[in-house]
PDB file of C-alpha atoms in Angstrom:
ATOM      1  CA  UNK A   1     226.732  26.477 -85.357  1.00  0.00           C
ATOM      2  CA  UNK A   2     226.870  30.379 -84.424  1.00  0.00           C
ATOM      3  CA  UNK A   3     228.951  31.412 -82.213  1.00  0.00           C
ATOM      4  CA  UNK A   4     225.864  32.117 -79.676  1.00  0.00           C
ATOM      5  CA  UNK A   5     224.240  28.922 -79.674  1.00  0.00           C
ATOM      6  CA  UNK A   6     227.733  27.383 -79.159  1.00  0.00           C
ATOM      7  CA  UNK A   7     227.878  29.623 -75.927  1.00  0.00           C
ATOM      8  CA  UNK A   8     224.427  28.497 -74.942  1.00  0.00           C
ATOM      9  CA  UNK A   9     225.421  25.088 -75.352  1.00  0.00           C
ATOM     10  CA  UNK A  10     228.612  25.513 -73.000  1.00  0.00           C
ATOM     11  CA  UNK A  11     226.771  26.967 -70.389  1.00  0.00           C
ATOM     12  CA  UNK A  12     223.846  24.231 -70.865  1.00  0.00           C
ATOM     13  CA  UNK A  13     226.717  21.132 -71.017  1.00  0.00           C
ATOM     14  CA  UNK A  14     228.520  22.756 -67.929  1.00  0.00           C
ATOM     15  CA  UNK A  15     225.699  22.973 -65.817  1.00  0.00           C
ATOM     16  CA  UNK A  16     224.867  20.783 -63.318  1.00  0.00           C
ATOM     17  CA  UNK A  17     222.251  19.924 -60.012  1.00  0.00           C
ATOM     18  CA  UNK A  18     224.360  21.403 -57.534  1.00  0.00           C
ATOM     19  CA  UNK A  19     225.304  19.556 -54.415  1.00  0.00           C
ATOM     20  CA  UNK A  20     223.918  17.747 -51.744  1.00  0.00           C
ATOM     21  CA  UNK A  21     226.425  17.728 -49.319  1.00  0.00           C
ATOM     22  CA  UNK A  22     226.375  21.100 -47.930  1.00  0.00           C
ATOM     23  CA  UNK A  23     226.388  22.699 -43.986  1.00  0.00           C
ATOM     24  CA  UNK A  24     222.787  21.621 -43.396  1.00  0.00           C
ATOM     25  CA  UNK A  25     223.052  17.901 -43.842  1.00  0.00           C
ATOM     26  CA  UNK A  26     226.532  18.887 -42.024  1.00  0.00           C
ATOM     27  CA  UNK A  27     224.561  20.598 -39.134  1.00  0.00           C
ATOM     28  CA  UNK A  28     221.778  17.985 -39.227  1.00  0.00           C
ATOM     29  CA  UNK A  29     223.775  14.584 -39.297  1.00  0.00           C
ATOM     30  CA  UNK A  30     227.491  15.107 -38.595  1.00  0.00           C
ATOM     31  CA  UNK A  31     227.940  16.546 -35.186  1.00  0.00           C
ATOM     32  CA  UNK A  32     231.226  17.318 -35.569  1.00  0.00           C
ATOM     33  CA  UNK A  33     233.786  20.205 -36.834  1.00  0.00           C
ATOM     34  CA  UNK A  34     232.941  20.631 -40.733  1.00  0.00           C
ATOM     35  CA  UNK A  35     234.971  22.937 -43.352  1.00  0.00           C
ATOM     36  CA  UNK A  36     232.981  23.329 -47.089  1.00  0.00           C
ATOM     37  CA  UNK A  37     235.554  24.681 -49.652  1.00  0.00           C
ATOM     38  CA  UNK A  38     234.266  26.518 -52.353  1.00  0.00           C
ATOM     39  CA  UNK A  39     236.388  25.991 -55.892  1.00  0.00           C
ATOM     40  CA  UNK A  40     235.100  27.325 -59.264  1.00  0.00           C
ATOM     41  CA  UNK A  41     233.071  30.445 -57.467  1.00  0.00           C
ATOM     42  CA  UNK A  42     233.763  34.007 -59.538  1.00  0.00           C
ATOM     43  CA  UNK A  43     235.248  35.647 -56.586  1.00  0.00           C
ATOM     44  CA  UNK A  44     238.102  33.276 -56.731  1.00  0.00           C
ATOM     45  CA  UNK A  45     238.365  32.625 -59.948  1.00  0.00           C
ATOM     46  CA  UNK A  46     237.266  34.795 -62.809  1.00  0.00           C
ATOM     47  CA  UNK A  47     237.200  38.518 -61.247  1.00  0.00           C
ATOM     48  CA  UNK A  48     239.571  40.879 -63.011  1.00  0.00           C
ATOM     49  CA  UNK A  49     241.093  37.527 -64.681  1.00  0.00           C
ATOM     50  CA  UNK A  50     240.804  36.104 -68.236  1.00  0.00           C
ATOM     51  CA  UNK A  51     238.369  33.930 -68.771  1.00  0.00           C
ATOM     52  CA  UNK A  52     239.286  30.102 -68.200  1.00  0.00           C
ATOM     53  CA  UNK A  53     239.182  27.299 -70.725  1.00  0.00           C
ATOM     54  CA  UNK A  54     237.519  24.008 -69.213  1.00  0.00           C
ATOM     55  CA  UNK A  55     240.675  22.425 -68.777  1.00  0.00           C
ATOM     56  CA  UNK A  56     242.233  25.170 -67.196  1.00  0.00           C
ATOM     57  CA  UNK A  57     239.586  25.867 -64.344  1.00  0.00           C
ATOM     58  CA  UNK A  58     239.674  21.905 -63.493  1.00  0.00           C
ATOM     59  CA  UNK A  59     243.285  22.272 -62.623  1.00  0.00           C
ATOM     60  CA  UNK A  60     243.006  25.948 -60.690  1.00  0.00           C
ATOM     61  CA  UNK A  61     240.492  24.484 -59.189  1.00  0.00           C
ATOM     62  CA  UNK A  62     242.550  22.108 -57.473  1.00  0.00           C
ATOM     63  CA  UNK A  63     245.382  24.326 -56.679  1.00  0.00           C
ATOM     64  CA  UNK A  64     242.638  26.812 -54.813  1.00  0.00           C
ATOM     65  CA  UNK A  65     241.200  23.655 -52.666  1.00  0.00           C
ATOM     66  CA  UNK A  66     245.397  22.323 -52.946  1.00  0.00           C
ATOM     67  CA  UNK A  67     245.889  26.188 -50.998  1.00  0.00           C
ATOM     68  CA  UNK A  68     243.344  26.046 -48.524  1.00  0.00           C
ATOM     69  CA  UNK A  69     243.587  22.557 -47.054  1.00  0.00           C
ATOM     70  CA  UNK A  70     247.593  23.346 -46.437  1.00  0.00           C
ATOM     71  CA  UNK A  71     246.360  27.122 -44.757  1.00  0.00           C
ATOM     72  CA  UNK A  72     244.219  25.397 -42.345  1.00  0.00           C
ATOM     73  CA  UNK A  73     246.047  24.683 -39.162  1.00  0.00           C
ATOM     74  CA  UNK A  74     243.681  22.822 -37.581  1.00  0.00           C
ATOM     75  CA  UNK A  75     243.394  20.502 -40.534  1.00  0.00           C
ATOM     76  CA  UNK A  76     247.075  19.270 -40.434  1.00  0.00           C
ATOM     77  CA  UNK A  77     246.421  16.137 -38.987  1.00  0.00           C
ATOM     78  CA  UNK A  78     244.398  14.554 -41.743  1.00  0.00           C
ATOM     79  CA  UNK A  79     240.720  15.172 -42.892  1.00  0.00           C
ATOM     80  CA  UNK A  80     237.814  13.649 -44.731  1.00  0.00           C
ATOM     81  CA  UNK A  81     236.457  15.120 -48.352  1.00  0.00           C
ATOM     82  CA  UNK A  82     232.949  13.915 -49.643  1.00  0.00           C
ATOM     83  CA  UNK A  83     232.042  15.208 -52.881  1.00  0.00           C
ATOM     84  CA  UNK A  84     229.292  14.959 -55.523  1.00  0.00           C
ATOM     85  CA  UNK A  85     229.546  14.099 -59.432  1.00  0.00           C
ATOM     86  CA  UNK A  86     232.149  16.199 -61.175  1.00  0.00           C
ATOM     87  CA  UNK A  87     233.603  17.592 -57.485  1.00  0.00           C
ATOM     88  CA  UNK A  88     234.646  14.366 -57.005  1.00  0.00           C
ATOM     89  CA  UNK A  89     237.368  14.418 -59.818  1.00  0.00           C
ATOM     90  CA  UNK A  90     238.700  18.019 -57.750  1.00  0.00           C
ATOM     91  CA  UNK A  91     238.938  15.974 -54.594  1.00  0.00           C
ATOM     92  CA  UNK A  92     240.673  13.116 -56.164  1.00  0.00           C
ATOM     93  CA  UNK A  93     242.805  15.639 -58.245  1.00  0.00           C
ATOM     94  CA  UNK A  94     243.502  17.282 -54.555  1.00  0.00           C
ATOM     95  CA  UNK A  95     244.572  14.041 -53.233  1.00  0.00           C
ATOM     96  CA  UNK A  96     246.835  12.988 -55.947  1.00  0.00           C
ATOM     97  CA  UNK A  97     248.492  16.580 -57.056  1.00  0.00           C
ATOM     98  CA  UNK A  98     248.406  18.248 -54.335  1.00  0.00           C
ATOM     99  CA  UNK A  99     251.737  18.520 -52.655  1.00  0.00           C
ATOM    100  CA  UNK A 100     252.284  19.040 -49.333  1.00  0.00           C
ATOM    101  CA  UNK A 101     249.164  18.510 -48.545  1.00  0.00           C
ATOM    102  CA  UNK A 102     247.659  16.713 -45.233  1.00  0.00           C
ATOM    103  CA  UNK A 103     246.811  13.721 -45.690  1.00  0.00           C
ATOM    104  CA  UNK A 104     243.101  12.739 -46.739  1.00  0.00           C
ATOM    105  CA  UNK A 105     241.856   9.915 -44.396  1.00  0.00           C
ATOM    106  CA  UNK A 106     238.715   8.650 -45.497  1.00  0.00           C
ATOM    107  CA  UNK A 107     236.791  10.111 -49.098  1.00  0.00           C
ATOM    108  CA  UNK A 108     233.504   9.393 -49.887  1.00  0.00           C
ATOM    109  CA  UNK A 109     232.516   9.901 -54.022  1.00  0.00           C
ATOM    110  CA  UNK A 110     228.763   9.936 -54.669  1.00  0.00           C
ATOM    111  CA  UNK A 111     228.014   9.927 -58.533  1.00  0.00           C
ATOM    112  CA  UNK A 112     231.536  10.899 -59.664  1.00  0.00           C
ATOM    113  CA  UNK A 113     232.665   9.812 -63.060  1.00  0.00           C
ATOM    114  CA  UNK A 114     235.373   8.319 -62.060  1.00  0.00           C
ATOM    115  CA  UNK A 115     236.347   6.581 -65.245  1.00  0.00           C
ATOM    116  CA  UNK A 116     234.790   9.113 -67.390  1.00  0.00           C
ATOM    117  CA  UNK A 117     231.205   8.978 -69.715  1.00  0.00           C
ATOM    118  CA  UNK A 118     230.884   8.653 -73.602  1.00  0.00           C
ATOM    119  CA  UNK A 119     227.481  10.521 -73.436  1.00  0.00           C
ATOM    120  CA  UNK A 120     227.152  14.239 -72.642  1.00  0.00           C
ATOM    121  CA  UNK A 121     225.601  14.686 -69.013  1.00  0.00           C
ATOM    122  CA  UNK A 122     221.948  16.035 -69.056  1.00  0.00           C
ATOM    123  CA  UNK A 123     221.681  15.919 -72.747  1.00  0.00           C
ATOM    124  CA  UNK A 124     217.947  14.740 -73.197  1.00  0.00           C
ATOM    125  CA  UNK A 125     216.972  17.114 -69.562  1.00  0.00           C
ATOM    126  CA  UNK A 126     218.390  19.960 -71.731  1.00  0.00           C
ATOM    127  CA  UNK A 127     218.398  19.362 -75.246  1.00  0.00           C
ATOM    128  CA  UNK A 128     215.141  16.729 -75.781  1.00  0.00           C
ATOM    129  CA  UNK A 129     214.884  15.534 -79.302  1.00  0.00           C
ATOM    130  CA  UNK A 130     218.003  17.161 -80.697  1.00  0.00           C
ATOM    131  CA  UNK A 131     219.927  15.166 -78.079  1.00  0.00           C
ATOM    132  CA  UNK A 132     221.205  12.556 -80.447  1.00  0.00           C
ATOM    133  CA  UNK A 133     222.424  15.553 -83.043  1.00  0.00           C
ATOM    134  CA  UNK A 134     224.182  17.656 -80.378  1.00  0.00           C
ATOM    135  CA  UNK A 135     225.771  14.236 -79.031  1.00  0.00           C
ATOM    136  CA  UNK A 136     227.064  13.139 -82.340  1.00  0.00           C
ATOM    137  CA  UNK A 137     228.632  16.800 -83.057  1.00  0.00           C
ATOM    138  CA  UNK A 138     230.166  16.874 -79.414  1.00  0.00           C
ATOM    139  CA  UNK A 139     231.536  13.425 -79.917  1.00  0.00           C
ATOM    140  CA  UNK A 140     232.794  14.749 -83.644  1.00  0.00           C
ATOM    141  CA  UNK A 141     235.058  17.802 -81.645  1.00  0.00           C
ATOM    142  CA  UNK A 142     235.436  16.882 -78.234  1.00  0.00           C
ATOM    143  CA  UNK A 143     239.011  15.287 -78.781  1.00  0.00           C
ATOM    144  CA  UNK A 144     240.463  18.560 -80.554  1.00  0.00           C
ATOM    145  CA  UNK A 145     241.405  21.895 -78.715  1.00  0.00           C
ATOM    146  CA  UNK A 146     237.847  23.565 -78.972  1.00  0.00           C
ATOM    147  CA  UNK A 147     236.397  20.630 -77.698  1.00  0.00           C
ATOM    148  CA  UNK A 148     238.554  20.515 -75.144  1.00  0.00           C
ATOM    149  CA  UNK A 149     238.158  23.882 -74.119  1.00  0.00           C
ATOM    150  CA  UNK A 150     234.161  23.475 -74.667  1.00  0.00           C
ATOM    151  CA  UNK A 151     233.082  22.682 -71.186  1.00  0.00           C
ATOM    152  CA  UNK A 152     234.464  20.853 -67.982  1.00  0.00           C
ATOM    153  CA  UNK A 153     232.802  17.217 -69.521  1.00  0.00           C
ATOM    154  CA  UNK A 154     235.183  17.523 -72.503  1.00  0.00           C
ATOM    155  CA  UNK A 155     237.809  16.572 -69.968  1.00  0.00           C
ATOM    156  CA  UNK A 156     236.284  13.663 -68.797  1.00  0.00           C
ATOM    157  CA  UNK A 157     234.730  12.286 -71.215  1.00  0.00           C
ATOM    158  CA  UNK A 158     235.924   8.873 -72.941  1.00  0.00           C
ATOM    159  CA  UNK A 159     234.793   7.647 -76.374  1.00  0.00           C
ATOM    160  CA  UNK A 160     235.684   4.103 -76.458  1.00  0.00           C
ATOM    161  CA  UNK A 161     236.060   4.007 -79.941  1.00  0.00           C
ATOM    162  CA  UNK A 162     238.603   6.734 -79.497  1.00  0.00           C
ATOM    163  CA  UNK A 163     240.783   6.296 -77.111  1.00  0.00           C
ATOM    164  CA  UNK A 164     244.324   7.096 -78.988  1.00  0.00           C
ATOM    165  CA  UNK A 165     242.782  10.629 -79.378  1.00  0.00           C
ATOM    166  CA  UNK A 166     241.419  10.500 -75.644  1.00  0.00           C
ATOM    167  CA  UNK A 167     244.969   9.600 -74.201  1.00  0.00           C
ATOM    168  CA  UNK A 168     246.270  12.247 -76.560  1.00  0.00           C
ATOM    169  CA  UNK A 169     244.053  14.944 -76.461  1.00  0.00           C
ATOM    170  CA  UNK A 170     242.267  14.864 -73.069  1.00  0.00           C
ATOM    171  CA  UNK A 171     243.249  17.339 -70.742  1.00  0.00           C
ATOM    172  CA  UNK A 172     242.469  16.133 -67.043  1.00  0.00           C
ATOM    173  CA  UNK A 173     241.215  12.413 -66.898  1.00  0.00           C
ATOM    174  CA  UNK A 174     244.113  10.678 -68.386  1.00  0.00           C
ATOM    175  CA  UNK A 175     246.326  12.689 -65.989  1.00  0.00           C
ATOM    176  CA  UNK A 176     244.217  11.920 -63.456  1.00  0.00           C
ATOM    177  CA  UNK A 177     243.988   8.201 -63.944  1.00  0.00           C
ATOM    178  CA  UNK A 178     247.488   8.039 -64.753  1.00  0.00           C
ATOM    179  CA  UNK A 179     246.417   6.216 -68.190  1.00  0.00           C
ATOM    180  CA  UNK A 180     249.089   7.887 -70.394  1.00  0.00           C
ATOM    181  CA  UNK A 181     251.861   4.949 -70.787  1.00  0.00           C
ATOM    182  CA  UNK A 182     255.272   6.115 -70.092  1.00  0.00           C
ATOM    183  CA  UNK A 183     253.358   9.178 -68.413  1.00  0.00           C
ATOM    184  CA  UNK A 184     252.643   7.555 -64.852  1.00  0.00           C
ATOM    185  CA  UNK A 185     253.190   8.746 -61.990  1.00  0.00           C
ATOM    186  CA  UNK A 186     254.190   6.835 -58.808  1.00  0.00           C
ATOM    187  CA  UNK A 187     252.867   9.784 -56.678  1.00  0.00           C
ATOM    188  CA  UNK A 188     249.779   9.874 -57.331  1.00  0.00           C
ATOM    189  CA  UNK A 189     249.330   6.179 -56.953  1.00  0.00           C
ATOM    190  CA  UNK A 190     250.843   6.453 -53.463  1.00  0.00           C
ATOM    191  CA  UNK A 191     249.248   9.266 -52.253  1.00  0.00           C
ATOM    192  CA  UNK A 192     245.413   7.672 -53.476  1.00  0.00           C
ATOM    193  CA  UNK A 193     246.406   4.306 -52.355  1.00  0.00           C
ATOM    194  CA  UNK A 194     247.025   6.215 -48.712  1.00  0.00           C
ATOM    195  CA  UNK A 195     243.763   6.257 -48.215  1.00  0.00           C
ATOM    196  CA  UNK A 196     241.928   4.812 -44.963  1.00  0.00           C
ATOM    197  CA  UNK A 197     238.624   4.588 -46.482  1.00  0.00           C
ATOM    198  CA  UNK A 198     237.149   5.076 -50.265  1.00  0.00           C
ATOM    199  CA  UNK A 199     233.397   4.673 -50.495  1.00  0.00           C
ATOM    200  CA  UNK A 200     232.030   4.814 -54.463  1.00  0.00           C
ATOM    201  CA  UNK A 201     228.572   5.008 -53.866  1.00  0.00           C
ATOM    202  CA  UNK A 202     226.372   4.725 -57.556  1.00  0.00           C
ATOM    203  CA  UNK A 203     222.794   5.709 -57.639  1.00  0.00           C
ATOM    204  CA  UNK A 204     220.322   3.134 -58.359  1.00  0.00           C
ATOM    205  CA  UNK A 205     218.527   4.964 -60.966  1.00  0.00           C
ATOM    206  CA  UNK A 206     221.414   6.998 -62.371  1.00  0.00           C
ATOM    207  CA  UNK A 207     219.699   9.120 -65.233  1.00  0.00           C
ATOM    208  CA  UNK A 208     223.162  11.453 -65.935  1.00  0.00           C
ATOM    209  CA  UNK A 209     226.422   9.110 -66.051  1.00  0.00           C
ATOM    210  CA  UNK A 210     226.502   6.910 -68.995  1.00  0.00           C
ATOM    211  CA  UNK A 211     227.475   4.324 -68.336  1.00  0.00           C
ATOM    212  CA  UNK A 212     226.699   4.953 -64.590  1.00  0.00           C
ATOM    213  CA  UNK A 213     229.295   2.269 -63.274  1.00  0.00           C
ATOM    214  CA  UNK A 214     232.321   4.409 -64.131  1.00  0.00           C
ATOM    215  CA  UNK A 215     231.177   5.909 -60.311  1.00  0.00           C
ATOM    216  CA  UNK A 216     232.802   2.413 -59.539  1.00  0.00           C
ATOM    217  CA  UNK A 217     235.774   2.979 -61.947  1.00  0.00           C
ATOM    218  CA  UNK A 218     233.564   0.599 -64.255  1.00  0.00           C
ATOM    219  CA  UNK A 219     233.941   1.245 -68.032  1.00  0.00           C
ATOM    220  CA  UNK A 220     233.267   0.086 -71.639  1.00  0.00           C
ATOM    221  CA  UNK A 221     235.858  -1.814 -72.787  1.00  0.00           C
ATOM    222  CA  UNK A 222     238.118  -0.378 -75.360  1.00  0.00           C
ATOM    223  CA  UNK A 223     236.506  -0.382 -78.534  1.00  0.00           C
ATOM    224  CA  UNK A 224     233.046  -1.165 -77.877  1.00  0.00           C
ATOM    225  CA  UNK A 225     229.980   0.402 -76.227  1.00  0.00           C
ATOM    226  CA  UNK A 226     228.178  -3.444 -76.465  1.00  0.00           C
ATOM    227  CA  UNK A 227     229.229  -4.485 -72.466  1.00  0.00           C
ATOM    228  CA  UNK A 228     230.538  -2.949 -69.002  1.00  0.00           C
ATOM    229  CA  UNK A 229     233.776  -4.112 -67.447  1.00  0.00           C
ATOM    230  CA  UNK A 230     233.168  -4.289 -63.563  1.00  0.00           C
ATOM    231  CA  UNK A 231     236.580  -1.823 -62.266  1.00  0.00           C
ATOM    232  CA  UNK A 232     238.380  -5.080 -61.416  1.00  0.00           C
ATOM    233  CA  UNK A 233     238.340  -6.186 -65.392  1.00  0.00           C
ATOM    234  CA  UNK A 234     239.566  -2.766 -66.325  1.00  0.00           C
ATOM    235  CA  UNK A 235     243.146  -1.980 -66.969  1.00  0.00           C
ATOM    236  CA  UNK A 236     243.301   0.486 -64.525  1.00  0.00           C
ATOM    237  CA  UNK A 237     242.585  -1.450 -61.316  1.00  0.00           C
ATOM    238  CA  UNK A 238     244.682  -4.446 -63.090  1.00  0.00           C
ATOM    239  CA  UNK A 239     247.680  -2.902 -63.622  1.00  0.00           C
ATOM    240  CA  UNK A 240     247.143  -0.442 -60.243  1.00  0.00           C
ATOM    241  CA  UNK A 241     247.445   2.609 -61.838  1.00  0.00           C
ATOM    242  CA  UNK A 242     246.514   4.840 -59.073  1.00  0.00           C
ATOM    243  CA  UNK A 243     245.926   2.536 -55.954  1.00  0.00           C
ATOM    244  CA  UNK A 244     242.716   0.914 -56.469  1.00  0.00           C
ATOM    245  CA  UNK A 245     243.451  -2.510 -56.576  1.00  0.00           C
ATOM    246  CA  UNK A 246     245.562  -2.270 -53.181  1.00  0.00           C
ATOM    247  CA  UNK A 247     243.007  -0.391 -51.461  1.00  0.00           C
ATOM    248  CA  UNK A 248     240.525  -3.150 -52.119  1.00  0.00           C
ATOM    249  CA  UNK A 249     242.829  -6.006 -51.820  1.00  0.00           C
ATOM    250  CA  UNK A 250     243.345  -4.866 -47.814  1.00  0.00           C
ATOM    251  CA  UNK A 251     239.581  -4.023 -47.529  1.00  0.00           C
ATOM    252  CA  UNK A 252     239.422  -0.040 -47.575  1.00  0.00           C
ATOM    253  CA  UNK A 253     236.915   0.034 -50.675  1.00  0.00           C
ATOM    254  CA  UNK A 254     233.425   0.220 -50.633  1.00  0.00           C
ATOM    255  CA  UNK A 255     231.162  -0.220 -54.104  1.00  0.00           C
ATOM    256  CA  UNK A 256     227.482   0.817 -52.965  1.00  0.00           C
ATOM    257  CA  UNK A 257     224.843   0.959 -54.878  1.00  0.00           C
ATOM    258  CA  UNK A 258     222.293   3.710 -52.999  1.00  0.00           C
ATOM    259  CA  UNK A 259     218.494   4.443 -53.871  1.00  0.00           C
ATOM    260  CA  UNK A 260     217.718   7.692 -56.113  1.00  0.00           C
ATOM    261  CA  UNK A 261     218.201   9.203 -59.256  1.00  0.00           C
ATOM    262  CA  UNK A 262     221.901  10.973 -60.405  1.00  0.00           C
ATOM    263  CA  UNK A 263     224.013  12.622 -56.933  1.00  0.00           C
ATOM    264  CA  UNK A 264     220.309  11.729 -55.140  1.00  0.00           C
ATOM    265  CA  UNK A 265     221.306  11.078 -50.884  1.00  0.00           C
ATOM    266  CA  UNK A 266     218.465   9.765 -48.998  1.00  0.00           C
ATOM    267  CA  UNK A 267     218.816  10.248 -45.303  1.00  0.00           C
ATOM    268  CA  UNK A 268     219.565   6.290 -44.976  1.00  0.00           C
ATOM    269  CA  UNK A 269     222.262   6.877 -47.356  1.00  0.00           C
ATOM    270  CA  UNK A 270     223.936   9.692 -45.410  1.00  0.00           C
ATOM    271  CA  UNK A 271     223.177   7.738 -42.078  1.00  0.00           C
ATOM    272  CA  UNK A 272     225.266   4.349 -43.645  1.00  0.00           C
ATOM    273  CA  UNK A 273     227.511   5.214 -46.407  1.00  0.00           C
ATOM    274  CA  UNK A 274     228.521   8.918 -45.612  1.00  0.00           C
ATOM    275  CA  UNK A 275     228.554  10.212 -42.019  1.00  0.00           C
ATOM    276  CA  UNK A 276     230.765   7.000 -40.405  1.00  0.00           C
ATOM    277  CA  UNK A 277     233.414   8.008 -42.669  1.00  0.00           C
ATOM    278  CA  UNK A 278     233.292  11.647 -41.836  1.00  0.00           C
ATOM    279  CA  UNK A 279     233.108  11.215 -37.993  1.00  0.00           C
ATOM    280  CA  UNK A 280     235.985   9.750 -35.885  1.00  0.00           C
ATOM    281  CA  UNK A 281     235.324   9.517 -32.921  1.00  0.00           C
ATOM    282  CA  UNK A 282     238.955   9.886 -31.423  1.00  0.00           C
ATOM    283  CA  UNK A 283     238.406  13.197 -31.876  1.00  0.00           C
ATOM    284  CA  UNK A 284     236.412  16.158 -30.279  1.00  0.00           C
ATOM    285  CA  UNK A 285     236.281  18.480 -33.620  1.00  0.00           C
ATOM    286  CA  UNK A 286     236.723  16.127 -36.468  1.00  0.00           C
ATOM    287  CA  UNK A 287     237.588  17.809 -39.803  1.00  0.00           C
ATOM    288  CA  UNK A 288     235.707  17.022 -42.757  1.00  0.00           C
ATOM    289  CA  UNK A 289     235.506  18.695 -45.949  1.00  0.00           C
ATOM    290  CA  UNK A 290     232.229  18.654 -48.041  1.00  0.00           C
ATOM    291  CA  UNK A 291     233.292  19.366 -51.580  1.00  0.00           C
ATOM    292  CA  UNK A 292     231.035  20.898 -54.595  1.00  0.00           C
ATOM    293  CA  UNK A 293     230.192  19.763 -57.465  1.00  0.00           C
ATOM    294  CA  UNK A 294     231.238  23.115 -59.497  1.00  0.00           C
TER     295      UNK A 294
END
């Protein structure tokens, strides 16, 4: 592959649909205080810099939002973060890394791959018939350093027929998971398991995340692509890696399945599943912090 179409492919693998939670829903349904932290924009992160690899940017990424949630006096009581498909790995990275920070009360993930894909996101939307040829290329690199440095799915994305070289070689999701054996971290357990409220809402008709119950932590099982593991089958929420199984053990998870295609919010779902974990109502100006996807 030239080294051109391997740029176009980057930029086509790294793109995404943007995000829906943004200041006008925030105007229109949450009549509160909001805060929408921009991570990934050029002004903050490539001017007069050297370019990024994909693992790289997911992690400064993190620090920048890490930076501005500690800045923010007004903030230092706690706040809420919802976030949309890959954004929601930066908020969860921001609630586990991020130290020092104040503490995130309620977080609301709509679409987020939470336990990774094995399929590149909007492959047939960009690629059509030569889908299944890019895929099986991407899947032949994506656990070596250019693949890795290919685009910001390389990081999350989980073969499970290969998941010695995913534990090895994957840059953020194993980290972020706390997957790597003898690698965990307490922390980041404790600080996600801190949380009041974690709603995992999964679209209905999800066209993008395959399979499209990892936005529920729910995966393949190791070796096989044949059947889903709901999250409480998976080692992760066995074993508690990061908190999930005593969140929902004392009631503060919510699975939701919500109509629409991938990172689609109806105005019922915002209304049910998003703005009564973003409001509270003990306060005048409650802070909430809508988080992009890219």
């Amino acid at each position: 592959m030239e080294m051109s179409s391997q740029k176009k492919l980057k930029e086509d693998i790294a793109s995404s649909d943007g995000v829906r939670a943004n200041h006008k829903w925030s105007r229109t349904y949450h009549h509160g205080f909001t805060n929408h932290v921009k991570v990934g924009g050029r002004s903050e992160m490539e001017e007069g810099r050297p370019a990024r690899t994909a693992g790289e940017r997911q992690y400064e990424e993190i620090q920048i939002a890490c930076d501005k949630v500690k800045e923010l006096e007004y903030l230092r009581e706690g706040f809420n973060i919802f976030a949309v498909f890959q954004g929601t790995l930066i908020a969860r990275g921001l609630i586990q890394f991020c130290e020092g920070a104040p503490p995130v009360k309620n977080f609301i993930s709509l679409a987020g791959p939470q336990a990774g894909v094995a399929a590149i996101p909007f492959c047939e939307n960009i690629f059509g018939i030569l889908c299944p040829v890019i895929q099986a290329w991407f899947n032949g690199i994506v656990y070596t350093e250019e693949g890795q440095d290919f685009a910001a799915a390389a990081t999350y994305y989980k073969l499970p027929n290969k998941i010695e070289e995913y534990l090895k070689y994957s840059r953020f999701l194993p980290k972020l998971n706390n997957e790597r054996p003898g690698e965990r971290n307490s922390t980041y357990k404790e600080r996600f398991s801190s949380l009041h409220n974690l709603v995992l809402l999964a679209n209905e008709n999800e066209n993008v995340l395959i399979p499209k119950e990892s936005a529920w932590f729910g995966y393949y099982k190791d070796g096989s692509t044949e059947g889903i593991l709901p999250a409480q089958e998976i080692d992760l929420y066995k074993e508690d890696w990061i908190g999930l199984r005593s969140l929902n053990e004392v009631g503060r998870v919510r699975f939701e399945q919500v109509p629409g295609a991938h990172a689609e919010a109806s105005d019922e779902t915002l209304s049910e599943f998003v703005v009564p974990f973003l409001v509270d109502w003990n306060q005048q100006q409650p802070s909430t912090m809508p988080m992009p996807c890219n």
